Amino acid sequence: MRTVLVASMRHHTRRYVAASVAVVIGVAFIVVIGMLTGATRSGLTADAGAPVSGVDLVVSTDAPRDVERLVDAAAEGGFPALTLGYAMEPVSRDGVQLAQSVDVSEVSLDPRLQWQALEGGRFPAAAGEALADVNRAKSNHVAIGDVVRIGSGPAATDVEVVGLVDSPAAMGAALYVPWDDLRRFEDTLWVDAVAWGGTEAQASQVARGASVESADDWVAARQAEISRGVDIIAIMALLFVVIALFVGVLVITNTFSILFAQRMRDFALLRCVGVTRRQLRRAIRLEALALGLAAAAVGVAVGALAGAGLVALVRRWFTDMGAAALDPVWTGTAFAVGTLVTLAAAWLPTRSATRVAPLAALRPDTGVDVRSAAGRWRLALAALGVSAGVALLALAVAAGSVPAMLAGGIASFVGVLLLGPVLVPQLIRLVGGIPGAGPVRRLATGNAVRNPRRTATTAASLLVGVTLTTAILTGLASSRTAIDKDMDLSYPLDATITAGEAPLDGTLVDRVADTPGVAEAVALDGATATIGRVGVVLLGAGGDPDVVRGGADLAPEDGVLLLPYEVVEDLPARTAERVWDDGEVTVTVDGREHTLEVETGSGWGRSGLVSAATLSGLDRNPQPMAVWARAGDGADAEDLSGDLAALAGAAGAELDGGHGNRSWVYLQVDILTGAVVGLLAVAIVIALVGIANTLGLSVLERGRENALLRAMGLTRRQLGRAMAVEGLLLSSVATLLGTAIGLVFAWVGVQVMVTAVVDDAAFTVPVWQVGAVAAVAALAGLAACVVPARRAAGVTPAAGLALD
C-alpha cells in the first residue's frame, strides 16, 4: 500500500493544490495573528514597570486623602514616593489654547524615581518646572524654555518646560509636573496607586484602607491587564480564522469528494485484487495526513514571513511595538489545526468512498435523493434546524438575548446548508431558466445541477463568506446610523468659541468661517450673568440649523434657560438643589434678578442658552459673545482644533465642541469596518479557490463528455462560455442567497444589540457596499472559471475521447 500511496500522491498532485491553498491560508493567518499580538503585548508591557523600578512596594488606593497622607509621610520620612495617576486639564501658551484636555502626571524630584527617558534638557528641580512628551511637543510646537499654563480658573498654574521625554505607551502622559503642582487639579486628578519607598508597616499605618503589594506583583498585574486587552483582539481575530477554516473544510471536503468520485474505478480495481476496506481507508487517510502536514508546514513558513514583514512595517509607524517573534503556542496550534482540519475534511468522503462495493463504484453518484432514507433524514434535520433557528431568533428579538441570537443564527444557517443539495440546484434552475436562454446556458445549467451535493458544497463555501460580510457590513452601517444619532445628541456642535467677560470682536465670525475645514459659522449675541456667584455667559440661541447637528434641539422656549451639566456642578449646593428639585434658578444680569425655568444638557460649552426674546428681556443691549461652527466633511480634527484655538486664544475666549470626539469615534468604526472586511475577505478568497478547484476538477472529470460535445459541433468558444456560465450560476446563486440571509441576520443583530444601547435605532442597509460585495463575489466566481474553461476548450475532440 505504500507504493500505491506514493504513486497516488504523485499522480494527483495538481488536484490537491486548491485544497492545500485553503489550509495554507488558514494556518498562515493564525501564525500572523500570534506574531502581531505578541509584538503588541511585548511593546505595551515593556515599560509597565518603569515608574516603580526604584521602589520595592506599591500602595494601591483610590482615596484622595490617603494619597495626600502617603506623599506627605514620604516627605517627612525622607524616602521616595511617586503617585501613579493623571489629571485631565487644558493647556495654553501666551493666551492661546494648545489643547482642550491633556493628561498630566507627576515627575519625581527624587532621581531614584525619575523613570522617564530624557530626550533633551533636564529633569525638574522644583515646583513650577515641567517635562513635556517629545511627540506631543512637536505637534504643538512646544520647546524647552516655553512657559505654558495648565488648567483653568483658580487651579491654573504656569510651568516652564525644562525637559523633553519619550513617554512609553503603557504609562505615558503629555506633561509631567512635580506633586505640588499636580495636586492643584483635584477636580480632575485620579490616582490609583503610589510607588512607595518606605516599609509596608509605614504604608499600612498611614493609609489603613489601602492595599500594599510588591512592585513585581503590581507590574505583573498591570501586564496582565494589558495582555488581556491584546488577547481580546486576538480572540476576535481568531473568530475569523475559524470562519476561514470552516470555509476551508468545505473546500477540502468537496475536493476529496470529487477526487474520490473520479478514482472510484481505481478503488474498485484495488478491491478486486485483494485490498480490504480497512487497508484502502488507511491509505486514503494517509494521503490526507501527508497533504495536511505539507500544507501546514508551508502555512507556518508563509505566516512567519508575513508576520515578520507586518511587524516590521508597523514598527516604522509605531515604535512602541515589540520585535517580531514566533510564539511556540500559536505556531504549534496553527500547525496542529491545519493538519487536523485536513484530516477532518477527508474523513467523511473517505468513509463514503471505501464503503461502496467494487461493482457499485463504477456507477456515478447521483447526489441526494429525497426519496431515500438518507435524503429524508437530511431534509428532516434541515427543517428542524431552520425552524429551531427561526424560533430562537424570534426569542432573541423579543427578549434582547445575545446567546439566543447566536444559537438561532447557527442553527438556522446549518439548516440552510443541510438543505443546500435541494435548494441550490432549484435556484440554479430558476436563474438558468430565465427567458432567452440559449443552448450554452441550458448546457451550463444542466452541468451545474448534475451533482446536487457537490454543487451545494461548492456554493456553501461562498455562501458563508457573503452571508457574514453582508450581515456585518449592514450591522456596522446600522450601528453607524445609531452612533450618528447619539453623537448628534451628545455633541450637537462641532466647535464653539465662547467669550469670557468681554464681548468678541464682530469680525471673529468671518475669520472662523474662513478657517480651513469650517463649513459654516454663525455669531450669537449674549450677556454675562451670575448664578449663585458663578459667572455664566447667556446666549440667545435659535437653533441655528446650519451649524447644529441634526436631532439636537438647542432652541429653548421663552422663559427657559438651557444650562450645561458642567455649570450646574459648579453651582453652590443650595442653588444646584433648586435646579434639580424645582427646575428653576435665579439669574442676575446688570444687577437685576430674573427667575427662569431650567433644563439641563451638554454639548455647547459652559454657556447657558435662552431664546432671543428671553435674552432681550434680560439685557437690552446684547453683545457678540460666541461663535458656533460646523466642520466640513473630511475636516482634520487636530488641524481644525489648532486653528480655532489660535483664534479663541487671541480673543480671550474658550474653545469647546465635539468634533474631535466625533472624529475619534468614527475613526474607530472605520478601522473596525476595514478590519472586518479584510478578515472576511480571507473566507471569500478560500471560497473562490474552492469554486475554481471544483470547475477545474470537473474539466478532468468530464473530459470525454466535452470532447463528444466538440465532435458534435460545439465550438471552443461555446464550450468556454458554458464553463464560465456554470461558474457564474454557482457564484450568483450563492451571492443572492447569502445576501438575503445576511440581511436577515443583520436586522436581528440590530434589534438585539444596537437598540439595547440606542433607542429607536434604524436598520440601515449600505446599498453600495452590499452591492459591491455581491458584484465582486459573482464576478470573482466568473473569473475563477477562466483557467478551467481555457483548459477544457484547449483539448481537441480526438484527444478528449482518448482520455481514460
CSV table of C-alpha atoms in Angstrom, one decimal, residues 232-454:
chain,number,residue,atom,x,y,z
A,232,ILE,CA,-9.3,40.1,23.3
A,233,ILE,CA,-8.3,41.4,19.9
A,234,ALA,CA,-6.6,38.1,19.2
A,235,ILE,CA,-9.7,36.2,20.1
A,236,MET,CA,-11.8,38.4,17.9
A,237,ALA,CA,-9.4,37.8,15.0
A,238,LEU,CA,-9.4,34.1,15.8
A,239,LEU,CA,-13.2,34.1,15.2
A,240,PHE,CA,-12.5,35.0,11.7
A,241,VAL,CA,-9.8,32.3,11.5
A,242,VAL,CA,-12.5,29.8,12.5
A,243,ILE,CA,-14.7,31.2,9.7
A,244,ALA,CA,-11.8,30.9,7.2
A,245,LEU,CA,-11.0,27.3,8.4
A,246,PHE,CA,-14.7,26.4,8.2
A,247,VAL,CA,-14.9,27.5,4.6
A,248,GLY,CA,-11.6,25.7,4.0
A,249,VAL,CA,-13.1,22.5,5.4
A,250,LEU,CA,-15.9,22.8,2.9
A,251,VAL,CA,-13.4,23.3,0.1
A,252,ILE,CA,-11.2,20.4,1.2
A,253,THR,CA,-14.2,18.1,1.7
A,254,ASN,CA,-15.5,19.0,-1.8
A,255,THR,CA,-12.1,18.4,-3.2
A,256,PHE,CA,-11.7,15.0,-1.7
A,257,SER,CA,-15.3,14.1,-2.7
A,258,ILE,CA,-14.5,14.9,-6.4
A,259,LEU,CA,-11.2,13.2,-6.3
A,260,PHE,CA,-12.7,10.0,-4.8
A,261,ALA,CA,-15.6,10.1,-7.3
A,262,GLN,CA,-13.1,10.2,-10.1
A,263,ARG,CA,-11.0,7.4,-8.6
A,264,MET,CA,-13.9,5.0,-7.9
A,265,ARG,CA,-12.6,2.8,-10.7
A,266,ASP,CA,-9.1,2.7,-9.2
A,267,PHE,CA,-10.6,1.9,-5.8
A,268,ALA,CA,-12.8,-0.9,-7.3
A,269,LEU,CA,-9.7,-2.4,-9.0
A,270,LEU,CA,-7.7,-2.3,-5.8
A,271,ARG,CA,-10.6,-4.1,-4.0
A,272,CYS,CA,-10.8,-6.7,-6.8
A,273,VAL,CA,-7.1,-7.6,-6.4
A,274,GLY,CA,-7.5,-8.2,-2.6
A,275,VAL,CA,-7.2,-4.8,-0.9
A,276,THR,CA,-9.6,-4.7,2.1
A,277,ARG,CA,-11.7,-1.7,3.0
A,278,ARG,CA,-9.6,-1.1,6.0
A,279,GLN,CA,-6.4,-1.0,4.0
A,280,LEU,CA,-7.9,1.3,1.4
A,281,ARG,CA,-9.3,3.6,4.1
A,282,ARG,CA,-5.9,3.8,5.8
A,283,ALA,CA,-4.1,4.5,2.5
A,284,ILE,CA,-6.5,7.4,1.7
A,285,ARG,CA,-6.3,8.9,5.1
A,286,LEU,CA,-2.5,8.7,4.9
A,287,GLU,CA,-2.8,10.8,1.7
A,288,ALA,CA,-4.9,13.3,3.7
A,289,LEU,CA,-2.3,13.3,6.5
A,290,ALA,CA,0.6,13.9,4.1
A,291,LEU,CA,-1.3,16.7,2.5
A,292,GLY,CA,-2.2,18.3,5.8
A,293,LEU,CA,1.4,18.1,7.1
A,294,ALA,CA,2.8,19.6,4.0
A,295,ALA,CA,0.2,22.4,3.8
A,296,ALA,CA,0.5,23.2,7.5
A,297,ALA,CA,4.3,23.4,7.2
A,298,VAL,CA,4.0,25.7,4.2
A,299,GLY,CA,1.4,27.8,6.1
A,300,VAL,CA,3.7,28.2,9.1
A,301,ALA,CA,6.5,29.4,6.8
A,302,VAL,CA,4.3,31.8,4.9
A,303,GLY,CA,2.8,33.1,8.2
A,304,ALA,CA,6.2,33.6,9.7
A,305,LEU,CA,7.4,35.7,6.7
A,306,ALA,CA,4.1,37.7,6.5
A,307,GLY,CA,4.1,38.3,10.3
A,308,ALA,CA,7.7,39.5,10.3
A,309,GLY,CA,7.0,41.8,7.5
A,310,LEU,CA,3.8,43.2,9.1
A,311,VAL,CA,5.5,43.8,12.4
A,312,ALA,CA,8.5,45.5,10.8
A,313,LEU,CA,6.1,47.7,8.8
A,314,VAL,CA,4.1,48.6,11.9
A,315,ARG,CA,7.3,49.3,14.0
A,316,ARG,CA,8.2,52.0,11.5
A,317,TRP,CA,4.9,53.8,12.3
A,318,PHE,CA,4.5,52.8,16.0
A,319,THR,CA,7.9,52.4,17.7
A,320,ASP,CA,6.3,51.0,20.9
A,321,MET,CA,5.5,47.7,19.2
A,322,GLY,CA,8.0,44.9,20.2
A,323,ALA,CA,10.1,42.8,17.9
A,324,ALA,CA,8.6,40.0,15.8
A,325,ALA,CA,8.9,36.5,17.2
A,326,LEU,CA,7.3,33.2,16.6
A,327,ASP,CA,5.1,32.1,19.6
A,328,PRO,CA,5.6,28.4,20.1
A,329,VAL,CA,2.0,28.0,21.4
A,330,TRP,CA,0.4,29.9,18.4
A,331,THR,CA,2.7,28.2,15.9
A,332,GLY,CA,2.2,24.7,17.3
A,333,THR,CA,-1.6,25.3,17.4
A,334,ALA,CA,-1.6,26.6,13.8
A,335,PHE,CA,0.3,23.5,12.6
A,336,ALA,CA,-1.9,21.1,14.5
A,337,VAL,CA,-5.1,22.9,13.4
A,338,GLY,CA,-4.1,22.8,9.7
A,339,THR,CA,-3.3,19.1,9.9
A,340,LEU,CA,-6.4,18.2,11.8
A,341,VAL,CA,-8.7,20.3,9.6
A,342,THR,CA,-7.4,18.4,6.6
A,343,LEU,CA,-7.9,15.0,8.2
A,344,ALA,CA,-11.4,16.0,9.4
A,345,ALA,CA,-12.3,17.2,5.9
A,346,ALA,CA,-11.2,14.0,4.3
A,347,TRP,CA,-12.9,11.7,6.9
A,348,LEU,CA,-16.5,11.5,5.6
A,349,PRO,CA,-15.5,11.3,1.9
A,350,THR,CA,-13.1,8.5,2.8
A,351,ARG,CA,-15.8,6.5,4.6
A,352,SER,CA,-18.2,7.0,1.7
A,353,ALA,CA,-15.7,6.0,-0.9
A,354,THR,CA,-14.5,2.8,0.8
A,355,ARG,CA,-18.0,1.7,1.8
A,356,VAL,CA,-19.1,1.3,-1.8
A,357,ALA,CA,-18.8,-2.2,-3.3
A,358,PRO,CA,-16.4,-2.7,-6.2
A,359,LEU,CA,-19.1,-3.1,-8.8
A,360,ALA,CA,-21.2,-0.3,-7.4
A,361,ALA,CA,-18.2,2.1,-7.6
A,362,LEU,CA,-18.5,2.1,-11.4
A,363,ARG,CA,-21.8,3.8,-11.2
A,364,PRO,CA,-21.8,7.7,-10.8
A,365,ASP,CA,-23.0,9.4,-7.6
A,366,THR,CA,-26.5,10.9,-8.1
A,367,GLY,CA,-26.3,13.1,-5.1
A,368,VAL,CA,-29.1,13.4,-2.5
A,369,ASP,CA,-32.3,11.6,-3.3
A,370,VAL,CA,-35.1,12.9,-1.2
A,371,ARG,CA,-36.9,9.6,-1.6
A,372,SER,CA,-34.1,7.6,0.1
A,373,ALA,CA,-33.8,7.3,3.9
A,374,ALA,CA,-30.7,9.4,3.9
A,375,GLY,CA,-32.4,12.1,1.9
A,376,ARG,CA,-35.4,12.1,4.2
A,377,TRP,CA,-33.2,12.3,7.3
A,378,ARG,CA,-31.3,15.2,5.7
A,379,LEU,CA,-34.4,17.2,4.9
A,380,ALA,CA,-35.9,16.5,8.4
A,381,LEU,CA,-32.7,17.8,10.0
A,382,ALA,CA,-32.7,20.8,7.7
A,383,ALA,CA,-36.3,21.6,8.6
A,384,LEU,CA,-35.6,21.2,12.3
A,385,GLY,CA,-32.5,23.4,12.1
A,386,VAL,CA,-34.3,26.2,10.2
A,387,SER,CA,-37.4,26.1,12.4
A,388,ALA,CA,-35.5,26.0,15.6
A,389,GLY,CA,-33.2,28.7,14.4
A,390,VAL,CA,-36.1,31.0,13.4
A,391,ALA,CA,-37.8,30.4,16.8
A,392,LEU,CA,-34.5,31.3,18.7
A,393,LEU,CA,-34.1,34.4,16.6
A,394,ALA,CA,-37.6,35.5,17.3
A,395,LEU,CA,-36.9,34.9,21.0
A,396,ALA,CA,-33.7,36.9,20.8
A,397,VAL,CA,-35.5,39.9,19.3
A,398,ALA,CA,-38.3,39.7,21.9
A,399,ALA,CA,-36.0,39.2,24.9
A,400,GLY,CA,-32.9,41.0,23.7
A,401,SER,CA,-30.8,37.9,24.3
A,402,VAL,CA,-27.5,37.7,22.6
A,403,PRO,CA,-26.9,33.9,23.3
A,404,ALA,CA,-30.3,33.1,21.8
A,405,MET,CA,-29.4,35.2,18.7
A,406,LEU,CA,-26.1,33.4,18.3
A,407,ALA,CA,-27.7,30.0,18.8
A,408,GLY,CA,-30.5,30.8,16.4
A,409,GLY,CA,-28.2,32.1,13.7
A,410,ILE,CA,-26.0,29.0,13.9
A,411,ALA,CA,-29.0,26.6,13.9
A,412,SER,CA,-30.8,28.3,11.0
A,413,PHE,CA,-27.6,28.6,8.9
A,414,VAL,CA,-26.8,24.9,9.4
A,415,GLY,CA,-30.3,24.1,8.4
A,416,VAL,CA,-29.8,26.1,5.2
A,417,LEU,CA,-26.5,24.2,4.5
A,418,LEU,CA,-28.2,20.9,5.0
A,419,LEU,CA,-31.0,22.0,2.6
A,420,GLY,CA,-28.4,23.0,0.1
A,421,PRO,CA,-28.5,19.9,-2.2
A,422,VAL,CA,-32.2,20.5,-2.7
A,423,LEU,CA,-32.3,24.3,-2.5
A,424,VAL,CA,-29.3,25.4,-4.5
A,425,PRO,CA,-30.0,23.2,-7.6
A,426,GLN,CA,-33.5,24.6,-7.7
A,427,LEU,CA,-32.3,28.1,-7.5
A,428,ILE,CA,-29.8,27.4,-10.3
A,429,ARG,CA,-32.5,26.0,-12.5
A,430,LEU,CA,-34.6,29.1,-11.7
A,431,VAL,CA,-31.9,31.5,-12.6
A,432,GLY,CA,-30.7,29.5,-15.6
A,433,GLY,CA,-34.2,29.2,-16.9
A,434,ILE,CA,-34.7,32.9,-17.4
A,435,PRO,CA,-36.4,33.5,-20.8
A,436,GLY,CA,-34.0,34.0,-23.6
A,437,ALA,CA,-31.6,31.2,-22.5
A,438,GLY,CA,-29.7,29.6,-25.4
A,439,PRO,CA,-28.2,26.2,-25.7
A,440,VAL,CA,-25.0,27.2,-24.0
A,441,ARG,CA,-26.9,28.4,-20.8
A,442,ARG,CA,-29.0,25.3,-20.8
A,443,LEU,CA,-25.9,23.1,-21.1
A,444,ALA,CA,-24.2,25.1,-18.2
A,445,THR,CA,-27.4,24.8,-16.1
A,446,GLY,CA,-27.5,21.0,-16.6
A,447,ASN,CA,-23.9,20.6,-15.8
A,448,ALA,CA,-24.2,22.7,-12.6
A,449,VAL,CA,-27.1,20.7,-11.2
A,450,ARG,CA,-25.9,17.2,-12.3
A,451,ASN,CA,-24.4,16.5,-8.9
A,452,PRO,CA,-26.5,18.3,-6.3
A,453,ARG,CA,-24.3,17.5,-3.3
A,454,ARG,CA,-21.2,18.8,-5.0
